[in-house]
Amino acid sequence: MVAAKKTKKTHESINNRLALVMKSGKYTLGYKTVLKSLRSSKGKLIIIANNCPPLRKSEIEYYAMLCKVGVHHYNGNNVDLGTACGKYFRVCCLSIIEPGDSDIIKSMPGDH
Amino acid sequence: MVKFLKPNKAVIVLQGRYAGRKAVIVKSFDEGTRDRPYGHCLVAGIKKYPNKVIRKDSRKKTDKKSRVKCFVKVVNYQHLMPTRYTLDVDLKDVVTADALQSKDKKVAACKATKERFQERFKTGKNRWFFTKLRF
């Protein structure tokens, strides 16, 4: 029970931090731009939805490993991630380029 | 946050005639140029992999089996899959942007990279690079 509560709390905090990034920072949404941001080493944190196809997930993780960038597996599918970003479309993966006022980069890469 | 598309990085070409072939980045143009306004790089790769050499083979047979055929190409970053491997073979003087201007310059560049790749294959290092990717 304690574990379930803890995940709910951290899940909400990710959503809050993401909302702050959407408001104040720079980000890109979508697989193609995520890879672009990794190639140009502009991405600082990658967030992947849980229903991302496994091949695509592995590919993004491999690029992130080469780049030494953290990857966060979001606890929700692409519909939820899109809603968390405040968008009306599905988002499978997103890359945070500049966190703005948020501390998502400092607090998130701890949990994978 | 660390740039990884640097010279000497081993990559796999994903599109085009050489799809599935391993190559090494010789020069990278991250910003692009006027003609190619996208990130691209000059790669030298293997067109035909060397065969497996066994101890039983005669000298003539090992020479025949260790032959490598090369290609030189300018590829968009999007059409490459970077790997964690590197291949430090000095190709900077041999493979240049103007080697691709004319057919005979390209052939000369391919011949020179072929020599370098073959001698590297014979030492037995970088074995991953010289094995065919099975898919």
CSV table of N, CA, C and O in Angstrom, one decimal, chain A:
chain,number,residue,atom,x,y,z
A,1,MET,N,0.8,-1.2,0.0
A,1,MET,CA,0.0,0.0,0.0
A,1,MET,C,0.9,1.2,0.0
A,1,MET,O,0.5,2.2,-0.6
A,2,VAL,N,1.9,1.2,0.7
A,2,VAL,CA,2.8,2.3,0.8
A,2,VAL,C,3.4,2.5,-0.6
A,2,VAL,O,3.6,3.7,-1.0
A,3,ALA,N,3.8,1.4,-1.2
A,3,ALA,CA,4.4,1.6,-2.6
A,3,ALA,C,3.4,2.2,-3.6
A,3,ALA,O,3.8,3.1,-4.3
A,4,ALA,N,2.2,1.8,-3.5
A,4,ALA,CA,1.2,2.3,-4.4
A,4,ALA,C,1.0,3.8,-4.2
A,4,ALA,O,1.0,4.6,-5.2
A,5,LYS,N,1.0,4.2,-2.9
A,5,LYS,CA,0.8,5.6,-2.6
A,5,LYS,C,2.0,6.4,-3.1
A,5,LYS,O,1.9,7.5,-3.7
A,6,LYS,N,3.2,5.9,-2.9
A,6,LYS,CA,4.4,6.6,-3.3
A,6,LYS,C,4.4,6.8,-4.8
A,6,LYS,O,4.7,7.9,-5.3
A,7,THR,N,4.0,5.8,-5.6
A,7,THR,CA,4.1,6.0,-7.1
A,7,THR,C,3.1,7.0,-7.5
A,7,THR,O,3.3,7.7,-8.4
A,8,LYS,N,1.9,7.0,-6.8
A,8,LYS,CA,0.9,8.0,-7.2
A,8,LYS,C,1.5,9.4,-7.0
A,8,LYS,O,1.3,10.3,-7.8
A,9,LYS,N,2.2,9.6,-5.8
A,9,LYS,CA,2.7,10.9,-5.5
A,9,LYS,C,3.7,11.4,-6.5
A,9,LYS,O,3.7,12.5,-7.0
A,10,THR,N,4.7,10.4,-6.8
A,10,THR,CA,5.7,10.8,-7.7
A,10,THR,C,5.2,11.0,-9.1
A,10,THR,O,5.6,11.8,-9.9
A,11,HIS,N,4.1,10.2,-9.4
A,11,HIS,CA,3.5,10.4,-10.8
A,11,HIS,C,2.9,11.8,-10.9
A,11,HIS,O,3.1,12.4,-11.9
A,12,GLU,N,2.3,12.2,-9.9
A,12,GLU,CA,1.7,13.6,-10.0
A,12,GLU,C,2.8,14.6,-10.0
A,12,GLU,O,2.7,15.6,-10.8
A,13,SER,N,3.9,14.4,-9.3
A,13,SER,CA,5.0,15.4,-9.3
A,13,SER,C,5.6,15.4,-10.7
A,13,SER,O,6.0,16.5,-11.2
A,14,ILE,N,5.7,14.3,-11.4
A,14,ILE,CA,6.2,14.3,-12.8
A,14,ILE,C,5.3,15.2,-13.7
A,14,ILE,O,5.8,16.0,-14.5
A,15,ASN,N,4.0,15.0,-13.5
A,15,ASN,CA,3.0,15.7,-14.3
A,15,ASN,C,3.2,17.2,-14.0
A,15,ASN,O,3.1,18.0,-14.9
A,16,ASN,N,3.4,17.6,-12.7
A,16,ASN,CA,3.5,19.0,-12.4
A,16,ASN,C,4.8,19.6,-13.0
A,16,ASN,O,4.7,20.7,-13.6
A,17,ARG,N,5.9,18.8,-12.9
A,17,ARG,CA,7.1,19.3,-13.5
A,17,ARG,C,7.0,19.4,-15.0
A,17,ARG,O,7.5,20.4,-15.6
A,18,LEU,N,6.3,18.4,-15.6
A,18,LEU,CA,6.2,18.5,-17.1
A,18,LEU,C,5.4,19.7,-17.5
A,18,LEU,O,5.7,20.4,-18.4
A,19,ALA,N,4.3,20.0,-16.7
A,19,ALA,CA,3.5,21.2,-17.0
A,19,ALA,C,4.3,22.4,-16.9
A,19,ALA,O,4.2,23.3,-17.8
A,20,LEU,N,5.2,22.5,-16.0
A,20,LEU,CA,6.1,23.7,-15.8
A,20,LEU,C,7.0,23.8,-17.0
A,20,LEU,O,7.3,24.9,-17.5
A,21,VAL,N,7.5,22.6,-17.5
A,21,VAL,CA,8.4,22.7,-18.6
A,21,VAL,C,7.7,23.1,-19.8
A,21,VAL,O,8.2,23.9,-20.6
A,22,MET,N,6.4,22.7,-20.0
A,22,MET,CA,5.6,23.1,-21.2
A,22,MET,C,5.4,24.6,-21.2
A,22,MET,O,5.4,25.3,-22.2
A,23,LYS,N,5.3,25.1,-19.9
A,23,LYS,CA,5.0,26.6,-19.8
A,23,LYS,C,6.3,27.4,-20.0
A,23,LYS,O,6.2,28.4,-20.7
A,24,SER,N,7.4,27.0,-19.4
A,24,SER,CA,8.5,27.8,-19.3
A,24,SER,C,9.7,27.4,-20.1
A,24,SER,O,10.7,28.1,-20.3
A,25,GLY,N,9.7,26.1,-20.5
A,25,GLY,CA,11.0,25.6,-21.1
A,25,GLY,C,10.8,25.3,-22.6
A,25,GLY,O,9.8,25.6,-23.2
A,26,LYS,N,11.9,24.6,-23.1
A,26,LYS,CA,11.8,24.2,-24.5
A,26,LYS,C,11.8,22.7,-24.6
A,26,LYS,O,12.5,22.0,-23.8
A,27,TYR,N,11.0,22.2,-25.5
A,27,TYR,CA,10.9,20.7,-25.6
A,27,TYR,C,10.5,20.4,-27.0
A,27,TYR,O,10.2,21.3,-27.8
A,28,THR,N,10.7,19.1,-27.4
A,28,THR,CA,10.1,18.7,-28.7
A,28,THR,C,9.3,17.4,-28.5
A,28,THR,O,9.7,16.6,-27.6
A,29,LEU,N,8.3,17.3,-29.2
A,29,LEU,CA,7.4,16.1,-29.1
A,29,LEU,C,7.6,15.2,-30.3
A,29,LEU,O,7.6,15.8,-31.4
A,30,GLY,N,7.6,13.9,-30.1
A,30,GLY,CA,7.6,13.1,-31.3
A,30,GLY,C,8.9,12.4,-31.6
A,30,GLY,O,10.0,13.0,-31.3
A,31,TYR,N,8.8,11.2,-32.1
A,31,TYR,CA,10.0,10.3,-32.3
A,31,TYR,C,11.1,11.0,-33.2
A,31,TYR,O,12.3,11.0,-32.9
A,32,LYS,N,10.7,11.6,-34.3
A,32,LYS,CA,11.7,12.1,-35.2
A,32,LYS,C,12.5,13.2,-34.6
A,32,LYS,O,13.7,13.3,-34.7
A,33,THR,N,11.8,14.1,-33.9
A,33,THR,CA,12.5,15.3,-33.3
A,33,THR,C,13.3,14.8,-32.1
A,33,THR,O,14.3,15.5,-31.8
A,34,VAL,N,12.8,13.8,-31.4
A,34,VAL,CA,13.6,13.3,-30.3
A,34,VAL,C,14.9,12.8,-30.8
A,34,VAL,O,16.0,13.1,-30.2
A,35,LEU,N,14.9,12.0,-31.9
A,35,LEU,CA,16.2,11.5,-32.4
A,35,LEU,C,17.1,12.7,-32.9
A,35,LEU,O,18.3,12.7,-32.7
A,36,LYS,N,16.4,13.7,-33.5
A,36,LYS,CA,17.2,14.8,-33.9
A,36,LYS,C,17.9,15.5,-32.8
A,36,LYS,O,19.0,15.9,-32.8
A,37,SER,N,17.1,15.7,-31.7
A,37,SER,CA,17.7,16.4,-30.5
A,37,SER,C,18.8,15.6,-29.9
A,37,SER,O,19.7,16.1,-29.3
A,38,LEU,N,18.7,14.3,-30.0
A,38,LEU,CA,19.8,13.4,-29.4
A,38,LEU,C,21.0,13.5,-30.3
A,38,LEU,O,22.1,13.6,-29.8
A,39,ARG,N,20.8,13.5,-31.6
A,39,ARG,CA,22.0,13.6,-32.5
A,39,ARG,C,22.7,14.8,-32.3
A,39,ARG,O,23.9,14.9,-32.4
A,40,SER,N,22.0,16.0,-32.2
A,40,SER,CA,22.6,17.3,-32.0
A,40,SER,C,23.0,17.5,-30.6
A,40,SER,O,23.5,18.6,-30.3
A,41,SER,N,22.8,16.5,-29.7
A,41,SER,CA,23.1,16.6,-28.3
A,41,SER,C,22.5,17.8,-27.6
A,41,SER,O,23.1,18.5,-26.8
A,42,LYS,N,21.2,18.1,-28.0
A,42,LYS,CA,20.5,19.3,-27.4
A,42,LYS,C,19.6,18.7,-26.3
A,42,LYS,O,19.2,19.5,-25.4
A,43,GLY,N,19.1,17.5,-26.4
A,43,GLY,CA,18.2,17.0,-25.5
A,43,GLY,C,18.8,16.7,-24.1
A,43,GLY,O,20.0,16.3,-24.0
A,44,LYS,N,18.1,17.0,-23.1
A,44,LYS,CA,18.6,16.8,-21.7
A,44,LYS,C,17.9,15.7,-21.0
A,44,LYS,O,18.5,15.1,-20.1
A,45,LEU,N,16.6,15.5,-21.3
A,45,LEU,CA,15.9,14.4,-20.7
A,45,LEU,C,14.9,13.9,-21.8
A,45,LEU,O,14.3,14.7,-22.5
A,46,ILE,N,14.8,12.5,-21.8
A,46,ILE,CA,13.8,11.9,-22.8
A,46,ILE,C,12.8,11.3,-21.9
A,46,ILE,O,13.1,10.6,-20.9
A,47,ILE,N,11.5,11.4,-22.3
A,47,ILE,CA,10.4,10.8,-21.6
A,47,ILE,C,9.7,9.9,-22.7
A,47,ILE,O,9.4,10.4,-23.7
A,48,ILE,N,9.5,8.6,-22.3
A,48,ILE,CA,8.9,7.7,-23.3
A,48,ILE,C,7.7,7.1,-22.6
A,48,ILE,O,7.7,6.7,-21.4
A,49,ALA,N,6.6,7.1,-23.4
A,49,ALA,CA,5.3,6.5,-22.9
A,49,ALA,C,5.5,5.0,-22.7
A,49,ALA,O,6.3,4.4,-23.3
A,50,ASN,N,4.6,4.4,-22.0
A,50,ASN,CA,4.8,2.9,-21.7
A,50,ASN,C,4.2,2.1,-22.8
A,50,ASN,O,4.6,0.9,-22.9
A,51,ASN,N,3.4,2.6,-23.7
A,51,ASN,CA,3.0,1.7,-24.9
A,51,ASN,C,3.8,2.0,-26.1
A,51,ASN,O,3.3,1.8,-27.2
A,52,CYS,N,5.0,2.6,-26.0
A,52,CYS,CA,5.8,2.8,-27.1
A,52,CYS,C,6.3,1.5,-27.6
A,52,CYS,O,6.5,0.6,-26.8
A,53,PRO,N,6.3,1.2,-29.0
A,53,PRO,CA,6.7,0.0,-29.5
A,53,PRO,C,8.1,-0.4,-29.0
A,53,PRO,O,9.0,0.5,-29.0
A,54,PRO,N,8.4,-1.6,-28.6
A,54,PRO,CA,9.6,-2.0,-28.0
A,54,PRO,C,10.9,-1.7,-28.8
A,54,PRO,O,11.9,-1.3,-28.3
A,55,LEU,N,10.7,-1.8,-30.1
A,55,LEU,CA,11.9,-1.5,-31.0
A,55,LEU,C,12.2,-0.1,-30.9
A,55,LEU,O,13.4,0.3,-30.8
A,56,ARG,N,11.2,0.8,-31.0
A,56,ARG,CA,11.4,2.2,-30.9
A,56,ARG,C,12.0,2.6,-29.6
A,56,ARG,O,12.9,3.5,-29.5
A,57,LYS,N,11.4,2.0,-28.5
A,57,LYS,CA,11.9,2.3,-27.2
A,57,LYS,C,13.4,1.9,-27.0
A,57,LYS,O,14.2,2.7,-26.5
A,58,SER,N,13.8,0.8,-27.6
A,58,SER,CA,15.2,0.4,-27.5
A,58,SER,C,16.1,1.3,-28.3
A,58,SER,O,17.2,1.6,-27.9
A,59,GLU,N,15.5,1.7,-29.4
A,59,GLU,CA,16.4,2.6,-30.3
A,59,GLU,C,16.6,3.9,-29.6
A,59,GLU,O,17.8,4.4,-29.5
A,60,ILE,N,15.6,4.5,-28.9
A,60,ILE,CA,15.7,5.8,-28.3
A,60,ILE,C,16.7,5.6,-27.1
A,60,ILE,O,17.5,6.4,-26.8
A,61,GLU,N,16.5,4.5,-26.4
A,61,GLU,CA,17.4,4.2,-25.2
A,61,GLU,C,18.9,4.1,-25.7
A,61,GLU,O,19.8,4.5,-25.0
A,62,TYR,N,19.1,3.5,-26.8
A,62,TYR,CA,20.4,3.3,-27.3
A,62,TYR,C,21.1,4.6,-27.7
A,62,TYR,O,22.2,4.9,-27.3
A,63,TYR,N,20.3,5.5,-28.4
A,63,TYR,CA,20.8,6.8,-28.7
A,63,TYR,C,21.1,7.6,-27.4
A,63,TYR,O,22.1,8.3,-27.3
A,64,ALA,N,20.2,7.4,-26.4
A,64,ALA,CA,20.4,8.2,-25.2
A,64,ALA,C,21.6,7.6,-24.4
A,64,ALA,O,22.3,8.4,-23.8
A,65,MET,N,21.9,6.3,-24.5
A,65,MET,CA,23.1,5.8,-23.9
A,65,MET,C,24.4,6.3,-24.6
A,65,MET,O,25.3,6.7,-23.9
A,66,LEU,N,24.3,6.5,-25.9
A,66,LEU,CA,25.5,7.0,-26.6
A,66,LEU,C,25.7,8.5,-26.2
A,66,LEU,O,26.8,9.0,-26.1
A,67,CYS,N,24.6,9.1,-25.9
A,67,CYS,CA,24.6,10.6,-25.6
A,67,CYS,C,24.8,10.9,-24.2
A,67,CYS,O,25.0,12.0,-23.8
A,68,LYS,N,24.6,9.9,-23.3
A,68,LYS,CA,24.7,10.0,-21.9
A,68,LYS,C,23.6,11.0,-21.4
A,68,LYS,O,23.8,11.9,-20.6
A,69,VAL,N,22.4,10.7,-21.9
A,69,VAL,CA,21.2,11.5,-21.5
A,69,VAL,C,20.2,10.6,-20.8
A,69,VAL,O,20.1,9.4,-21.1
A,70,GLY,N,19.6,11.1,-19.8
A,70,GLY,CA,18.6,10.2,-19.0
A,70,GLY,C,17.4,10.0,-19.8
A,70,GLY,O,16.9,10.8,-20.5
A,71,VAL,N,16.8,8.8,-19.5
A,71,VAL,CA,15.5,8.4,-20.1
A,71,VAL,C,14.6,8.1,-19.0
A,71,VAL,O,14.9,7.4,-18.1
A,72,HIS,N,13.4,8.7,-19.1
A,72,HIS,CA,12.4,8.4,-18.0
A,72,HIS,C,11.2,7.7,-18.7
A,72,HIS,O,10.7,8.2,-19.7
A,73,HIS,N,10.9,6.5,-18.1
A,73,HIS,CA,9.7,5.8,-18.7
A,73,HIS,C,8.5,6.3,-18.0
A,73,HIS,O,8.3,6.0,-16.8
A,74,TYR,N,7.7,7.0,-18.7
A,74,TYR,CA,6.5,7.6,-18.1
A,74,TYR,C,5.5,6.5,-17.7
A,74,TYR,O,5.3,5.5,-18.5
A,75,ASN,N,4.9,6.7,-16.6
A,75,ASN,CA,3.9,5.7,-16.1
A,75,ASN,C,2.5,6.0,-16.7
A,75,ASN,O,1.6,6.5,-16.1
A,76,GLY,N,2.4,5.7,-18.0
A,76,GLY,CA,1.1,6.0,-18.6
A,76,GLY,C,1.4,5.9,-20.1
A,76,GLY,O,2.5,5.8,-20.6
A,77,ASN,N,0.3,5.8,-20.9
A,77,ASN,CA,0.5,5.5,-22.3
A,77,ASN,C,0.6,6.9,-23.1
A,77,ASN,O,0.6,7.9,-22.5
A,78,ASN,N,0.6,6.8,-24.4
A,78,ASN,CA,0.8,8.0,-25.2
A,78,ASN,C,-0.3,9.0,-25.0
A,78,ASN,O,-0.1,10.2,-25.1
A,79,VAL,N,-1.5,8.5,-24.8
A,79,VAL,CA,-2.7,9.4,-24.6
A,79,VAL,C,-2.4,10.2,-23.3
A,79,VAL,O,-2.6,11.4,-23.3
A,80,ASP,N,-2.0,9.5,-22.2
A,80,ASP,CA,-1.8,10.2,-21.0
A,80,ASP,C,-0.7,11.2,-21.0
A,80,ASP,O,-0.7,12.2,-20.4
A,81,LEU,N,0.4,10.8,-21.8
A,81,LEU,CA,1.5,11.7,-21.9
A,81,LEU,C,1.1,12.9,-22.7
A,81,LEU,O,1.5,14.0,-22.3
A,82,GLY,N,0.3,12.7,-23.7
A,82,GLY,CA,-0.2,13.9,-24.4
A,82,GLY,C,-1.0,14.8,-23.6
A,82,GLY,O,-0.8,16.1,-23.6
A,83,THR,N,-1.8,14.2,-22.7
A,83,THR,CA,-2.6,15.1,-21.8
A,83,THR,C,-1.8,15.8,-20.8
A,83,THR,O,-2.0,16.9,-20.4
A,84,ALA,N,-0.7,15.0,-20.3
A,84,ALA,CA,0.2,15.6,-19.3
A,84,ALA,C,0.9,16.8,-19.9
A,84,ALA,O,1.3,17.8,-19.2
A,85,CYS,N,1.2,16.8,-21.3
A,85,CYS,CA,1.8,17.9,-21.9
A,85,CYS,C,0.8,19.0,-22.2
A,85,CYS,O,1.3,20.0,-22.8
A,86,GLY,N,-0.4,18.8,-21.9
A,86,GLY,CA,-1.4,19.8,-22.3
A,86,GLY,C,-1.8,19.8,-23.7
A,86,GLY,O,-2.4,20.8,-24.2
A,87,LYS,N,-1.6,18.7,-24.4
A,87,LYS,CA,-1.9,18.7,-25.9
A,87,LYS,C,-3.1,17.8,-26.1
A,87,LYS,O,-3.4,16.9,-25.2
A,88,TYR,N,-3.8,18.0,-27.2
A,88,TYR,CA,-4.9,17.2,-27.5
A,88,TYR,C,-4.6,16.1,-28.4
A,88,TYR,O,-5.5,15.5,-29.1
A,89,PHE,N,-3.3,15.7,-28.6
A,89,PHE,CA,-2.9,14.6,-29.4
A,89,PHE,C,-2.1,13.7,-28.6
A,89,PHE,O,-1.6,14.0,-27.5
A,90,ARG,N,-1.8,12.5,-29.1
A,90,ARG,CA,-1.0,11.5,-28.4
A,90,ARG,C,0.5,11.8,-28.6
A,90,ARG,O,0.9,12.2,-29.6
A,91,VAL,N,1.2,11.6,-27.5
A,91,VAL,CA,2.7,11.8,-27.5
A,91,VAL,C,3.4,10.6,-27.0
A,91,VAL,O,3.2,10.2,-25.9
A,92,CYS,N,4.1,10.0,-27.9
A,92,CYS,CA,4.8,8.7,-27.5
A,92,CYS,C,6.1,9.0,-26.8
A,92,CYS,O,6.5,8.3,-25.9
A,93,CYS,N,6.9,10.0,-27.3
A,93,CYS,CA,8.1,10.3,-26.7
A,93,CYS,C,8.4,11.8,-26.8
A,93,CYS,O,7.9,12.4,-27.8
A,94,LEU,N,9.0,12.3,-25.8
A,94,LEU,CA,9.3,13.8,-25.9
A,94,LEU,C,10.7,14.0,-25.3
A,94,LEU,O,11.2,13.2,-24.6
A,95,SER,N,11.3,15.1,-25.8
A,95,SER,CA,12.6,15.4,-25.4
A,95,SER,C,12.6,16.8,-24.8
A,95,SER,O,12.0,17.7,-25.4
A,96,ILE,N,13.2,17.0,-23.6
A,96,ILE,CA,13.3,18.3,-23.0
A,96,ILE,C,14.6,18.9,-23.3
A,96,ILE,O,15.7,18.3,-23.0
A,97,ILE,N,14.5,20.1,-24.0
A,97,ILE,CA,15.8,20.7,-24.4
A,97,ILE,C,16.2,21.7,-23.4
A,97,ILE,O,17.4,21.9,-23.1
A,98,GLU,N,15.3,22.5,-22.9
A,98,GLU,CA,15.6,23.5,-21.8
A,98,GLU,C,14.5,23.4,-20.8
A,98,GLU,O,13.3,23.5,-21.1
A,99,PRO,N,14.9,23.1,-19.5
A,99,PRO,CA,13.8,22.8,-18.5
A,99,PRO,C,13.1,24.1,-18.0
A,99,PRO,O,12.1,24.0,-17.4
A,100,GLY,N,13.7,25.3,-18.3
A,100,GLY,CA,13.0,26.5,-17.9
A,100,GLY,C,13.1,26.6,-16.4
A,100,GLY,O,14.2,26.5,-15.8
A,101,ASP,N,11.9,26.8,-15.7
A,101,ASP,CA,11.9,26.9,-14.3
A,101,ASP,C,11.9,25.6,-13.6
A,101,ASP,O,12.0,25.5,-12.3
A,102,SER,N,11.6,24.5,-14.3
A,102,SER,CA,11.4,23.2,-13.7
A,102,SER,C,12.7,22.6,-13.2
A,102,SER,O,13.8,22.9,-13.8
A,103,ASP,N,12.6,21.7,-12.2
A,103,ASP,CA,13.7,21.0,-11.8
A,103,ASP,C,13.7,19.5,-12.2
A,103,ASP,O,14.2,18.6,-11.6
A,104,ILE,N,13.0,19.3,-13.3
A,104,ILE,CA,12.7,17.9,-13.8
A,104,ILE,C,14.0,17.2,-14.1
A,104,ILE,O,14.2,16.0,-13.8
A,105,ILE,N,15.0,17.9,-14.6
A,105,ILE,CA,16.2,17.2,-15.0
A,105,ILE,C,17.0,16.8,-13.8
A,105,ILE,O,17.6,15.7,-13.7
A,106,LYS,N,16.9,17.6,-12.7
A,106,LYS,CA,17.7,17.3,-11.5
A,106,LYS,C,17.1,16.2,-10.7
A,106,LYS,O,17.7,15.3,-10.1
A,107,SER,N,15.7,16.1,-10.7
A,107,SER,CA,15.1,15.2,-9.8
A,107,SER,C,14.7,13.9,-10.5
A,107,SER,O,14.5,12.9,-9.9
A,108,MET,N,14.5,13.9,-11.8
A,108,MET,CA,13.9,12.7,-12.5
A,108,MET,C,14.9,11.6,-12.9
A,108,MET,O,14.7,10.5,-12.6
A,109,PRO,N,16.1,11.9,-13.5
A,109,PRO,CA,16.9,10.8,-14.0
A,109,PRO,C,17.3,9.8,-12.9
A,109,PRO,O,17.8,8.7,-13.3
A,110,GLY,N,17.0,10.0,-11.7
A,110,GLY,CA,17.3,9.0,-10.7
A,110,GLY,C,16.5,7.8,-10.9
A,110,GLY,O,17.0,6.7,-11.0
A,111,ASP,N,15.2,7.9,-11.1
A,111,ASP,CA,14.4,6.7,-11.4
A,111,ASP,C,14.3,6.6,-12.9
A,111,ASP,O,14.1,7.5,-13.6
A,112,HIS,N,14.5,5.4,-13.3
A,112,HIS,CA,14.6,5.1,-14.7
A,112,HIS,C,13.2,4.8,-15.3
A,112,HIS,O,13.0,4.0,-16.0
